[in-house]
Structure formats: C-alpha cells, structure tokens
XYZ file of N, CA, C and O in Angstrom:
868
model
N 0.814 -1.365 -0.033
C -0.032 0.186 -0.090
C 1.047 1.512 0.068
O 1.422 1.242 0.991
N 0.568 2.235 -0.607
C 1.336 3.630 -0.838
C 0.898 4.262 0.227
O -0.018 4.768 0.373
N 1.886 4.863 0.899
C 1.912 5.842 2.033
C 2.362 7.170 1.537
O 3.421 7.387 1.050
N 0.994 8.094 1.842
C 1.530 9.604 1.211
C 1.831 10.886 2.447
O 1.023 10.489 3.452
N 2.648 11.513 2.630
C 2.668 12.389 3.600
C 2.352 13.989 2.681
O 3.394 14.035 1.769
N 1.538 14.625 3.137
C 1.448 15.905 3.170
C 2.207 16.886 3.863
O 1.587 16.997 5.092
N 2.573 17.773 3.082
C 3.462 19.041 3.937
C 2.727 20.039 3.700
O 2.663 20.745 2.486
N 1.736 20.673 4.340
C 0.627 21.573 3.999
C -0.416 20.808 3.700
O -0.639 20.409 2.549
N -1.485 21.543 4.123
C -2.900 20.954 3.557
C -4.012 22.454 3.322
O -5.057 22.520 3.966
N -3.189 23.413 2.659
C -4.258 24.566 2.210
C -5.413 24.095 0.897
O -5.560 22.927 1.007
N -5.260 24.872 0.190
C -6.398 24.681 -0.678
C -5.841 23.347 -1.908
O -6.692 22.569 -2.210
N -4.929 23.869 -2.327
C -4.355 22.943 -3.091
C -3.613 21.667 -2.655
O -3.790 20.356 -2.885
N -3.356 21.437 -1.483
C -3.290 20.177 -0.822
C -4.306 19.465 -0.661
O -4.377 18.443 -0.997
N -5.137 20.080 -0.203
C -6.409 19.480 0.395
C -6.965 18.786 -1.404
O -7.766 17.786 -1.699
N -6.836 19.424 -2.080
C -7.170 19.090 -3.660
C -6.476 17.970 -4.173
O -7.085 17.120 -4.717
N -5.422 17.907 -3.784
C -4.270 16.851 -4.131
C -5.125 15.563 -3.435
O -4.590 14.596 -3.766
N -5.171 15.717 -2.109
C -5.574 14.683 -1.238
C -7.081 14.103 -1.914
O -6.921 12.594 -1.923
N -7.701 14.793 -2.380
C -9.417 14.141 -2.977
C -8.704 13.546 -4.350
O -9.235 12.535 -4.588
N -7.913 14.210 -5.049
C -7.430 13.317 -6.270
C -6.943 12.022 -6.038
O -6.660 10.896 -6.757
N -5.783 11.972 -5.277
C -5.239 10.532 -4.698
C -6.404 9.748 -4.498
O -6.235 8.309 -4.520
N -7.117 10.435 -3.507
C -8.233 9.419 -2.820
C -9.320 8.895 -4.293
O -9.737 7.518 -4.389
N -9.552 9.532 -5.078
C -10.015 9.103 -6.454
C -9.286 8.138 -7.339
O -9.608 7.111 -8.049
N -7.862 8.073 -7.227
C -6.918 7.353 -7.542
C -6.833 5.773 -6.640
O -6.457 4.648 -7.057
N -7.573 5.766 -5.713
C -7.651 4.727 -4.718
C -6.556 4.771 -3.841
O -6.294 3.903 -3.041
N -5.805 5.790 -3.462
C -4.482 6.038 -2.263
C -5.315 6.162 -1.208
O -6.261 7.134 -0.845
N -4.819 5.155 -0.361
C -6.070 5.560 1.247
C -5.248 6.165 2.392
O -5.686 6.295 3.533
N -3.736 5.523 2.258
C -3.075 5.767 3.543
C -2.493 7.027 3.543
O -1.339 7.201 2.593
N -3.019 8.235 3.797
C -2.796 9.357 3.893
C -2.075 10.286 4.833
O -3.071 10.385 5.729
N -1.067 10.968 5.038
C -0.760 11.522 6.380
C -0.549 12.970 6.082
O -0.408 13.438 4.915
N -0.286 13.732 7.329
C -0.225 15.404 7.208
C 0.339 15.542 7.955
O 0.235 15.513 9.090
N 1.301 16.685 7.774
C 2.092 17.724 8.700
C 1.423 19.262 8.286
O 1.821 19.442 7.210
N 0.832 19.530 9.016
C 0.138 21.176 9.119
C 0.319 21.854 10.131
O 0.784 21.582 11.698
N 0.892 23.316 9.702
C 0.895 24.485 10.888
C 0.259 25.358 11.111
O -0.153 25.758 12.125
N -0.946 25.420 10.131
C -1.920 26.606 10.248
C -2.934 26.029 11.121
O -3.835 27.088 11.428
N -3.302 25.034 10.900
C -4.509 24.471 11.454
C -6.069 25.211 10.460
O -6.639 25.433 11.642
N -6.154 25.332 9.485
C -6.949 25.942 8.809
C -7.815 24.530 8.903
O -7.975 23.528 8.821
N -9.575 25.506 8.569
C -10.371 24.261 8.647
C -10.333 23.083 7.268
O -9.725 23.835 6.425
N -10.364 21.986 7.498
C -10.298 21.172 6.437
C -12.068 20.729 5.963
O -12.727 20.826 6.423
N -11.698 20.469 4.448
C -12.952 20.282 3.667
C -13.728 18.760 4.429
O -12.750 17.916 4.819
N -14.847 18.562 4.589
C -15.130 17.328 5.222
C -15.298 16.180 4.494
O -15.304 15.171 5.081
N -15.270 16.200 3.334
C -15.144 14.970 2.422
C -13.535 14.300 2.597
O -13.320 13.495 2.009
N -12.824 15.020 3.134
C -11.147 14.687 3.201
C -10.954 13.396 4.524
O -11.601 13.733 5.542
N -10.470 12.650 4.007
C -10.056 11.839 4.941
C -8.822 11.446 4.755
O -7.772 11.199 3.800
N -7.916 11.318 6.234
C -6.571 11.175 6.448
C -6.682 10.249 7.571
O -7.121 9.837 8.285
N -5.551 9.518 7.091
C -4.830 8.267 8.282
C -4.787 8.845 9.521
O -4.787 8.637 10.792
N -3.785 10.007 9.116
C -2.846 10.534 10.540
C -2.452 12.009 10.531
O -2.149 11.903 9.189
N -2.370 12.813 11.297
C -1.891 14.201 11.253
C -0.746 14.036 12.036
O -0.582 13.598 13.525
N 0.468 14.893 11.853
C 1.700 14.931 12.769
C 2.134 16.182 13.178
O 1.959 17.305 12.174
N 2.376 16.594 14.373
C 2.823 17.878 14.885
C 3.993 18.331 14.332
O 4.593 19.621 13.979
N 4.720 17.649 13.468
C 6.535 17.746 12.946
C 6.634 17.111 11.649
O 5.932 16.212 11.710
N 7.478 17.879 10.511
C 7.654 17.223 9.656
C 8.407 15.704 10.224
O 8.661 14.757 9.307
N 9.374 16.153 11.191
C 9.913 14.579 11.467
C 9.174 13.731 12.070
O 9.519 12.255 11.255
N 8.075 13.647 12.673
C 7.253 13.171 13.079
C 6.511 12.253 11.643
O 6.331 11.078 11.741
N 6.427 13.201 10.672
C 5.607 12.521 9.422
C 6.451 11.698 8.758
O 6.024 10.510 8.299
N 7.725 11.848 8.766
C 8.552 11.175 7.680
C 9.055 10.276 8.622
O 9.394 9.079 7.950
N 8.901 9.949 9.871
C 9.149 8.625 10.712
C 8.354 7.729 10.615
O 8.139 6.321 10.865
N 6.714 7.918 9.764
C 5.593 7.243 9.326
C 6.364 6.631 8.229
O 5.707 5.730 8.021
N 7.369 6.890 7.892
C 7.960 6.190 6.689
C 6.961 6.537 5.415
O 6.675 5.360 4.645
N 6.679 7.380 4.717
C 5.866 7.202 3.455
C 6.971 7.490 2.614
O 7.870 7.137 2.474
N 5.851 6.673 1.441
C 6.711 6.424 0.104
C 7.027 7.736 -0.606
O 7.670 7.968 -1.163
N 6.134 8.796 -0.797
C 6.197 10.010 -1.529
C 5.609 11.338 -0.001
O 4.683 11.059 0.412
N 6.284 12.551 -0.401
C 5.635 13.336 0.623
C 5.326 14.737 -0.898
O 6.190 15.070 -1.914
N 4.218 14.976 -0.601
C 3.596 16.131 -1.368
C 3.943 17.677 -0.821
O 3.628 17.954 0.541
N 4.889 18.454 -1.008
C 5.141 19.695 -0.845
C 4.341 20.945 -1.196
O 4.326 21.177 -2.185
N 3.153 20.770 -0.172
C 2.483 22.141 -0.591
C 2.570 23.034 0.118
O 1.354 23.709 0.851
N 3.533 23.370 1.530
C 3.683 24.503 1.767
C 3.836 25.883 1.434
O 4.320 25.698 0.132
N 3.971 27.239 2.239
C 4.932 28.128 1.586
C 6.064 28.035 0.673
O 6.668 27.210 1.088
N 6.029 28.538 -0.381
C 7.044 28.524 -1.227
C 8.351 28.746 -0.543
O 9.263 27.757 -1.146
N 8.661 29.927 0.244
C 9.740 29.722 0.954
C 10.327 28.682 1.579
O 11.455 28.494 2.241
N 9.377 27.406 2.260
C 9.454 26.261 3.107
C 9.873 25.175 2.331
O 10.574 23.756 2.398
N 9.468 25.435 0.604
C 9.489 23.934 -0.328
C 10.966 23.336 -0.257
O 10.791 22.059 0.092
N 12.246 23.972 -0.421
C 13.389 23.561 -0.340
C 13.719 22.575 1.114
O 14.077 21.354 0.980
N 13.869 23.368 2.113
C 13.919 22.618 3.132
C 13.096 21.618 3.720
O 13.533 20.424 4.013
N 12.091 21.460 3.259
C 11.255 20.527 3.488
C 11.123 19.639 2.013
O 11.449 18.050 2.638
N 11.156 19.840 1.204
C 11.611 18.715 -0.033
C 13.316 18.242 0.366
O 13.491 16.866 0.229
N 14.230 18.508 0.742
C 15.622 18.258 1.243
C 15.500 17.281 2.399
O 15.816 15.950 2.136
N 14.716 17.853 3.541
C 14.527 16.612 4.813
C 13.628 15.731 4.092
O 14.207 14.030 4.515
N 12.919 15.547 3.103
C 11.957 14.086 2.511
C 13.302 13.487 1.871
O 12.739 12.359 1.725
N 14.006 13.896 0.591
C 14.582 13.622 0.127
C 15.817 12.571 0.747
O 15.880 11.296 0.297
N 15.829 13.409 1.811
C 17.223 12.533 3.184
C 16.829 11.258 3.686
O 17.106 10.252 3.665
N 15.467 11.279 3.531
C 14.276 10.173 4.122
C 14.341 9.174 3.302
O 13.326 8.365 3.569
N 14.572 9.253 1.840
C 14.490 8.221 1.048
C 13.164 8.426 0.165
O 12.562 7.381 -0.601
N 12.196 9.651 0.276
C 10.679 9.673 -0.116
C 10.794 10.384 -1.549
O 11.526 11.427 -1.740
N 10.149 9.818 -2.611
C 10.018 10.746 -3.568
C 9.193 11.668 -3.525
O 8.594 12.065 -2.294
N 9.442 12.596 -4.313
C 8.785 14.191 -4.014
C 7.685 14.644 -5.270
O 8.116 14.321 -6.464
N 6.655 15.170 -4.864
C 5.740 16.377 -5.865
C 5.886 17.485 -4.888
O 5.350 17.965 -3.762
N 6.334 18.504 -5.540
C 6.700 19.743 -5.081
C 5.841 20.852 -5.701
O 5.454 21.011 -7.023
N 4.957 21.470 -5.136
C 4.102 22.565 -6.048
C 5.003 23.418 -6.430
O 5.996 23.997 -5.848
N 4.401 24.312 -6.976
C 5.021 25.319 -7.591
C 4.954 26.784 -7.012
O 4.300 26.712 -6.124
N 5.954 27.518 -7.019
C 7.360 27.442 -8.017
C 8.590 26.278 -6.790
O 8.126 26.273 -5.519
N 9.411 25.976 -7.807
C 10.246 24.958 -6.902
C 10.729 25.576 -5.515
O 10.845 24.984 -4.405
N 11.143 27.024 -5.583
C 11.675 27.757 -4.188
C 11.366 29.161 -5.038
O 10.827 29.557 -5.905
N 11.650 29.946 -3.671
C 11.532 31.697 -3.774
C 12.783 32.205 -4.355
O 13.091 33.508 -4.403
N 14.111 31.327 -4.122
C 15.526 31.710 -4.704
C 15.911 30.404 -5.151
O 15.243 28.915 -5.019
N 17.836 30.728 -5.324
C 18.181 29.254 -6.098
C 19.031 28.747 -4.640
O 19.550 27.642 -5.008
N 19.035 29.479 -3.936
C 19.579 28.715 -2.456
C 19.279 27.409 -2.213
O 18.028 26.684 -2.142
N 20.413 26.165 -2.652
C 20.154 24.467 -2.114
C 19.394 24.166 -3.297
O 18.974 23.016 -3.060
N 19.082 24.904 -4.583
C 18.707 24.114 -5.598
C 19.368 23.007 -6.105
O 18.744 21.842 -6.177
N 20.669 23.128 -5.916
C 21.629 22.415 -6.528
C 21.608 21.227 -5.657
O 22.084 20.116 -6.270
N 21.733 21.321 -4.489
C 21.631 20.124 -3.386
C 20.496 19.351 -3.795
O 20.807 17.922 -3.744
N 19.267 19.910 -4.180
C 17.769 18.672 -4.246
C 18.312 18.293 -5.069
O 18.420 16.931 -5.446
N 18.765 18.887 -6.265
C 18.779 17.902 -7.719
C 19.808 17.040 -7.358
O 19.542 15.833 -7.972
N 20.939 17.169 -6.786
C 22.010 16.255 -6.911
C 21.459 15.267 -5.923
O 21.983 13.870 -6.296
N 20.805 15.408 -4.697
C 20.277 14.116 -3.965
C 19.068 13.584 -4.400
O 19.422 12.439 -4.460
N 17.995 14.017 -5.043
C 17.387 13.415 -5.865
C 17.771 12.425 -6.971
O 17.557 11.197 -7.264
N 18.969 12.537 -7.572
C 19.908 12.215 -8.319
C 20.314 10.826 -7.816
O 20.570 9.665 -8.448
N 21.289 11.310 -6.505
C 22.306 10.354 -6.258
C 20.799 9.072 -5.619
O 21.704 7.963 -5.728
N 19.848 9.524 -5.363
C 19.283 8.279 -4.789
C 17.900 7.683 -5.584
O 17.144 7.002 -5.138
N 17.938 8.389 -7.095
C 16.878 7.809 -7.593
C 15.691 8.270 -7.220
O 14.714 7.188 -7.739
N 15.492 9.316 -7.010
C 13.802 9.724 -6.540
C 13.252 10.267 -7.594
O 13.774 11.118 -7.901
N 12.105 9.539 -7.488
C 10.919 10.264 -8.613
C 10.662 11.945 -7.927
O 10.143 11.657 -6.845
N 10.948 12.681 -8.939
C 10.819 14.283 -8.311
C 9.745 15.198 -9.521
O 10.430 15.117 -10.458
N 9.161 15.581 -8.930
C 8.403 16.566 -10.004
C 7.643 17.807 -9.465
O 7.199 18.112 -8.339
N 7.755 18.662 -9.857
C 7.236 20.273 -9.948
C 5.888 20.036 -10.456
O 5.782 19.588 -11.509
N 4.899 20.733 -9.763
C 3.594 20.938 -10.123
C 3.147 21.400 -11.197
O 2.109 22.151 -11.028
N 3.580 21.579 -12.586
C 3.214 22.690 -13.369
C 2.444 21.473 -14.370
O 2.323 21.327 -15.237
N 0.945 21.878 -13.730
C 0.130 20.792 -14.528
C -0.651 21.395 -15.492
O -1.271 20.880 -16.342
N -0.505 22.626 -15.985
C -0.951 23.115 -17.340
C -0.056 22.484 -18.489
O -0.958 22.282 -19.711
N 1.005 21.928 -18.392
C 1.608 20.905 -19.221
C 0.446 19.902 -19.928
O 0.698 19.479 -20.810
N -0.417 19.693 -18.967
C -0.979 18.333 -19.126
C -2.603 18.568 -19.673
O -3.485 17.954 -19.858
N -3.107 20.008 -19.674
C -4.219 20.828 -20.373
C -4.278 20.146 -21.388
O -3.661 20.603 -22.491
N -5.347 19.589 -22.199
C -5.356 19.492 -23.307
C -5.524 20.554 -24.497
O -4.600 20.157 -25.364
N -5.716 21.703 -24.091
C -5.569 23.196 -25.005
C -3.968 23.001 -25.154
O -3.521 23.148 -26.206
N -3.196 23.051 -24.410
C -1.824 23.538 -24.045
C -1.217 22.218 -25.054
O -0.253 22.525 -26.317
N -1.690 21.055 -24.624
C -0.743 20.130 -25.574
C -0.996 19.795 -26.764
O -0.300 19.678 -27.592
N -2.036 20.644 -27.186
C -2.723 20.583 -28.724
C -1.884 21.775 -29.399
O -1.449 21.558 -30.300
N -1.507 22.728 -28.804
C -0.891 23.992 -29.187
C 0.696 23.470 -29.117
O 1.424 23.309 -30.424
N 1.135 22.427 -28.418
C 2.556 22.068 -28.305
C 2.499 20.592 -29.806
O 3.620 20.788 -30.339
N 1.431 20.295 -29.636
C 1.743 19.234 -30.817
C 1.520 19.877 -32.335
O 2.418 19.659 -33.175
N 0.930 20.900 -32.358
C 0.806 21.561 -33.943
C 2.150 22.383 -33.887
O 2.802 22.603 -34.982
N 2.919 22.900 -33.100
C 4.209 23.489 -33.108
C 5.275 22.191 -33.237
O 6.028 22.570 -34.364
N 5.442 21.355 -32.411
C 6.354 20.114 -32.823
C 5.895 19.606 -34.488
O 7.054 19.259 -35.084
N 4.888 19.735 -34.801
C 4.284 19.384 -36.279
C 4.535 20.400 -37.182
O 4.222 19.814 -38.566
N 5.218 21.431 -37.196
C 5.422 22.797 -38.018
C 3.795 22.930 -38.378
O 4.240 23.145 -39.782
N 2.839 22.890 -38.093
C 1.491 22.763 -38.696
C 1.320 24.331 -38.887
O 0.254 24.371 -40.200
N 1.529 24.976 -38.506
C 0.983 26.453 -38.672
C 2.270 27.509 -39.336
O 1.738 28.510 -39.271
N 3.577 26.639 -39.691
C 4.339 27.512 -40.160
C 5.325 28.322 -38.933
O 5.583 27.939 -37.563
N 6.385 28.847 -38.862
C 7.273 29.603 -38.050
C 6.594 30.532 -37.213
O 5.821 31.554 -37.706
N 6.806 30.284 -35.782
C 5.924 31.455 -34.892
C 6.794 32.405 -34.615
O 7.859 32.359 -34.181
N 6.412 33.573 -34.720
C 7.150 34.739 -34.306
C 6.846 35.502 -33.068
O 7.802 36.177 -32.267
N 6.057 35.383 -32.706
C 5.558 36.367 -31.374
C 4.084 35.031 -30.698
O 3.284 34.803 -31.147
N 4.323 35.149 -29.440
C 3.763 34.405 -28.881
C 3.149 35.652 -27.608
O 3.754 36.191 -26.856
N 1.656 35.760 -27.051
C 1.258 36.528 -26.039
C 0.576 35.956 -24.535
O -0.512 34.778 -25.422
N 0.751 35.780 -23.890
C 0.290 35.067 -22.769
C -0.091 36.222 -21.595
O 0.565 36.897 -21.065
N -1.638 35.999 -21.098
C -2.129 37.097 -20.193
C -2.603 36.041 -19.290
O -3.394 34.952 -19.241
N -2.450 36.445 -18.038
C -3.224 35.793 -16.572
C -3.111 36.589 -15.781
O -2.396 37.472 -15.376
N -4.367 36.657 -14.676
C -4.601 37.184 -13.622
C -5.767 36.913 -12.555
O -6.619 35.933 -13.307
N -5.959 37.342 -11.538
C -6.954 36.862 -10.560
C -6.869 37.993 -9.773
O -5.930 38.712 -9.226
N -8.185 38.233 -9.031
C -8.293 39.022 -7.907
C -8.374 38.458 -6.601
O -8.757 37.325 -5.852
N -6.756 38.756 -5.817
C -6.451 37.843 -4.808
C -7.550 37.731 -3.366
O -7.742 36.530 -2.771
N -8.268 39.071 -2.981
C -9.258 38.262 -2.280
C -10.464 37.253 -2.520
O -10.895 36.679 -1.309
N -10.696 37.252 -3.584
C -11.781 36.169 -3.970
C -11.292 34.808 -4.018
O -11.684 33.748 -4.374
N -9.501 34.664 -4.089
C -8.884 33.566 -4.765
C -9.018 32.095 -3.930
O -9.370 31.231 -4.131
N -9.039 32.949 -2.636
C -9.123 31.595 -1.376
C -10.029 32.290 -0.566
O -9.469 32.900 0.587
N -11.470 32.049 -0.595
C -12.326 32.917 0.222
C -12.230 32.607 1.759
O -12.688 33.489 2.257
N -12.038 30.961 2.030
C -12.057 31.054 3.499
C -10.837 31.583 4.003
O -11.091 31.536 5.372
N -10.016 32.370 3.412
C -8.633 32.672 4.269
C -8.768 34.091 4.113
O -9.347 35.021 2.871
N -8.077 35.217 4.967
C -7.958 36.148 4.967
C -6.237 36.864 3.861
O -5.752 35.863 4.354
N -6.591 36.938 2.553
C -6.123 37.288 1.701
C -4.709 37.855 2.295
O -3.473 37.679 1.846
N -4.781 38.719 3.018
C -3.691 39.600 3.934
C -2.431 38.599 4.317
O -1.327 38.963 4.893
N -3.229 37.234 4.982
C -2.082 36.726 5.411
C -1.918 35.434 4.844
O -0.818 34.622 4.930
N -1.969 35.138 3.573
C -1.888 34.487 2.475
C -0.076 34.405 2.122
O 0.001 35.289 1.763
N -0.105 33.362 1.609
C 1.822 33.519 1.368
C 1.810 34.673 0.180
O 2.879 34.985 -0.214
N 0.359 34.484 -0.487
C 1.137 35.277 -1.832
C 0.923 36.675 -1.689
O 1.658 37.284 -2.511
N 0.618 37.475 -0.231
C 0.758 38.607 0.008
C 2.041 38.756 1.125
O 2.215 40.079 0.967
N 2.655 37.552 1.080
C 3.721 38.046 2.142
C 5.563 37.781 1.515
O 5.483 36.721 0.713
N 5.984 38.484 1.414
C 7.537 38.720 0.992
C 8.183 37.361 1.444
O 9.064 36.460 0.859
N 7.900 37.557 2.858
C 8.706 36.318 3.483
C 8.206 34.846 3.162
O 9.460 34.417 3.482
N 7.387 34.881 2.600
C 6.988 33.315 2.401
C 6.961 33.146 1.002
O 6.619 31.908 0.629
N 7.483 33.952 0.056
C 7.768 33.526 -1.114
C 6.569 33.983 -1.935
O 6.595 33.218 -3.452
N 5.624 35.284 -1.777
C 4.606 35.370 -2.635
C 5.077 36.154 -3.662
O 5.774 36.882 -3.841
N 4.062 37.144 -4.091
C 4.275 37.569 -5.261
C 3.828 37.438 -7.060
O 3.963 35.986 -6.957
N 3.481 37.887 -7.954
C 2.951 37.158 -9.227
C 3.992 36.655 -10.074
O 3.939 35.533 -10.432
N 5.178 37.263 -9.622
C 6.360 36.531 -10.278
C 6.350 35.068 -10.296
O 7.232 34.230 -11.048
N 6.283 35.091 -8.627
C 6.304 33.257 -8.564
C 5.300 32.641 -8.413
O 5.312 31.401 -8.876
N 4.059 33.510 -8.163
C 2.824 32.714 -7.828
C 2.365 32.482 -9.008
O 1.337 31.135 -9.175
N 2.297 33.092 -10.273
C 1.722 32.988 -11.152
C 2.615 32.312 -12.395
O 3.040 33.130 -13.299
N 3.219 31.557 -11.969
C 4.460 31.048 -12.995
C 4.033 30.054 -13.627
O 4.919 29.464 -14.638
N 2.712 29.621 -13.749
C 2.318 28.447 -14.961
C 2.366 28.557 -16.014
O 3.462 28.130 -17.336
N 2.128 29.802 -16.643
C 2.493 30.678 -18.301
C 3.585 30.655 -18.369
O 4.034 30.493 -19.348
N 4.472 31.167 -17.307
C 6.184 31.144 -17.848
C 6.182 29.949 -18.375
O 7.071 29.684 -19.239
N 5.996 28.774 -17.358
C 6.519 27.263 -17.580
C 6.174 26.981 -18.658
O 7.059 26.156 -19.751
N 4.967 26.955 -19.299
C 4.015 26.614 -20.739
C 4.981 27.549 -21.842
O 4.698 26.870 -22.512
N 5.110 28.601 -21.546
C 5.594 29.662 -22.636
C 7.210 28.726 -23.099
O 7.504 28.589 -24.237
N 8.163 28.769 -21.857
C 9.622 28.223 -22.160
C 8.956 26.395 -22.581
O 9.963 26.145 -23.758
N 8.006 25.646 -22.418
C 8.010 24.454 -23.066
C 7.569 24.540 -24.311
O 7.904 23.538 -25.078
N 6.698 25.343 -24.714
C 5.833 25.446 -26.216
C 7.068 26.174 -27.075
O 7.195 25.845 -28.353
N 7.840 27.277 -26.860
C 8.895 27.849 -27.418
C 10.874 27.622 -27.267
O 10.973 28.346 -27.954
N 10.784 27.018 -26.040
C 11.995 26.572 -25.667
C 12.953 27.953 -25.143
O 12.545 28.593 -24.638
N 14.270 27.821 -25.009
C 15.106 28.523 -23.826
C 14.999 29.798 -24.648
O 14.924 30.342 -24.990
N 15.389 30.466 -23.157
C 15.101 32.130 -23.016
C 16.482 32.592 -23.028
O 17.006 32.300 -22.399
N 16.540 33.724 -24.237
C 18.198 34.318 -24.117
C 17.990 35.795 -23.409
O 18.981 36.017 -23.131
N 17.085 36.466 -23.361
C 16.972 37.508 -22.743
C 15.565 37.630 -22.237
O 14.365 37.321 -22.458
N 15.756 38.908 -20.833
C 14.190 39.069 -20.056
C 14.261 40.453 -20.330
O 15.492 41.052 -19.575
N 13.416 41.086 -20.488
C 13.210 42.312 -19.965
C 11.934 42.266 -18.925
O 10.889 41.648 -19.508
N 11.708 43.004 -18.050
C 10.543 42.934 -17.072
C 10.344 44.360 -16.120
O 11.188 44.871 -15.677
N 9.189 44.396 -16.506
C 8.752 45.566 -14.609
C 7.610 44.989 -14.013
O 7.041 44.002 -14.430
N 7.846 44.847 -12.634
C 7.281 44.420 -11.668
C 7.018 45.581 -10.348
O 7.506 46.319 -10.292
N 5.594 45.169 -9.518
C 5.569 46.467 -8.715
C 4.165 46.091 -8.168
O 3.156 45.572 -8.697
N 3.835 46.650 -7.237
C 2.728 46.772 -6.176
C 1.753 48.057 -6.887
O 2.053 49.401 -6.537
N 0.857 47.625 -8.027
C 0.234 49.171 -8.489
C -1.793 48.981 -7.643
O -1.855 50.007 -8.448
N -1.856 48.150 -7.400
C -3.330 48.018 -6.512
C -3.381 48.357 -5.456
O -1.909 48.940 -4.720
N -4.617 48.541 -4.873
C -4.740 48.912 -3.032
C -4.733 48.062 -2.229
O -5.078 47.872 -1.332
N -4.607 46.446 -3.082
C -4.032 45.281 -2.001
C -3.455 45.994 -0.883
O -2.353 46.238 -0.872
N -3.903 45.182 0.386
C -3.027 45.007 1.402
C -1.949 44.269 1.501
O -2.093 43.284 2.100
N -0.857 44.263 0.613
C -0.175 43.272 0.584
C 1.633 43.679 0.428
O 1.830 44.733 0.073
N 2.414 42.709 0.546
C 3.647 42.973 0.696
C 4.551 42.827 -0.904
O 5.688 43.653 -1.170
N 4.094 42.509 -1.668
C 4.668 41.699 -2.645
C 4.255 42.454 -3.683
O 2.973 43.268 -3.973
N 4.940 42.191 -5.050
C 4.064 42.418 -6.241
C 3.095 42.091 -6.556
O 2.713 40.813 -6.781
N 2.150 43.172 -7.235
C 0.856 42.299 -7.910
C 0.864 42.494 -9.471
O -0.298 42.244 -10.067
N 1.847 43.044 -10.005
C 1.477 43.221 -11.409
C 2.663 43.192 -12.174
O 4.199 43.153 -11.588
N 2.839 42.278 -13.017
C 4.511 42.419 -14.068
C 4.055 41.982 -15.381
O 3.056 41.444 -15.761
N 4.956 43.106 -16.156
C 4.853 42.440 -17.632
C 6.265 41.952 -17.714
O 7.413 43.019 -17.964
N 6.253 40.835 -18.475
C 7.573 40.288 -18.906
C 7.763 40.222 -20.210
O 6.801 40.032 -21.016
N 8.827 40.732 -20.984
C 9.338 40.522 -22.367
C 10.304 38.970 -22.648
O 11.192 39.493 -21.798
N 10.116 38.045 -23.168
C 11.230 37.379 -23.412
C 11.648 36.758 -24.592
O 10.839 37.137 -25.379
N 12.818 37.029 -24.683
C 13.377 36.307 -26.100
C 13.740 35.020 -26.311
O 14.580 34.699 -25.482
C-alpha cells in the first residue's frame, strides 16, 4: 500500500488529497502548521505535529504544498528520508540549495516533479503538438496573459495573511503565477534575454508585487 505524507494542507493540498483518493490511495498522512479548516470530504490516516514525525511514519512520497519559501527545506528533509517528491510550484523563492536537491534526488534515484499541471491541459498539449508538427509555420510572437483578484482567490482565508501576499513566504505574481511562464518555455524553447517591470500597483494590502509585464526573447 502506498503511503503519502502531505506537508501543508491549504486549498491545493486538499485538492491533491481528493485526487489521490479518487486514484485509490487511502493511506494519507499530513503535517500541518496553520490549522485551517479542512473540507468535510477529506479522509486522513493521521496528522503529525512536526515534519520529522511525519517522515518517521515512512511515507513512500511527500507532497510539498507549504509556502514557497519552505519548499526546499521540506523537500531536502524528505529526500534525505528516501521519499519521492511532488513539489508545488514554484520550486523555491530563490536558488539557494536548489543544486543540493537536484544532486540528492539524482543520487538516490528519487522520482521528483514540480507541479506544472498546465503542461497536461488538453488545449496546451494540442498547441505543443501543432508546433512540433510545424503545422502553422514559423511562430514569431506569443502573448500570454493571466490574472486573478487575490481577495476572491481563497475565500475562506484572509488574503493579507496568505503566502501570496507575504514577501517572507515567497509570494508575489512573479512566483505565484508561474504556470504561464513554464508553458511558454515548454512551447517556445530556452529564453535568451529577459526584460521586466513589476510592482505593487493595486490598493491591495500586501507586501509583494501584484503586477508584472515580462518580455522574453
């Protein structure tokens, strides 16, 4: 039986739990720190007060769903314990210890994935297929736009306390709305140059940038 440990059970963590349950996974553990309300349909085998206690339960894999600034320390601890990894995007809020994680999972042959789920969207996959087949000729320009209103994003939480609003937790649109950057790289290839402006332009009560305009060559 596969045993999964969740590090963090916010909205995306709870969604992953439900998806795993639909796939027949029943042995699901969690390490939580914020204590937010859980959906009634969530079924957990056990909760643990610390990450160490969760890893002591010997999970096969760890879903890293805590704030971005905690991803690497959590992932490194799980990899040292021999666990496979599913890491929510972004991998981290900076590059510190990224090489350590890459080296560790390679040395231990651990399956590791960052959750860029839009690569699996049928529409994005159809575009990728058409590009690979050269069905529409040479592409010279791509425009991608994404946005959302932060107070409505997680309606059960105070948006001002959400990781997206806090610099210390790795929030801000440049890291949080990263799916579109990822599939742009996937569709169009490596980036040679970057130009960007970003800042807090709205009236939201947050510490992080809420607007970014990025040009990639």
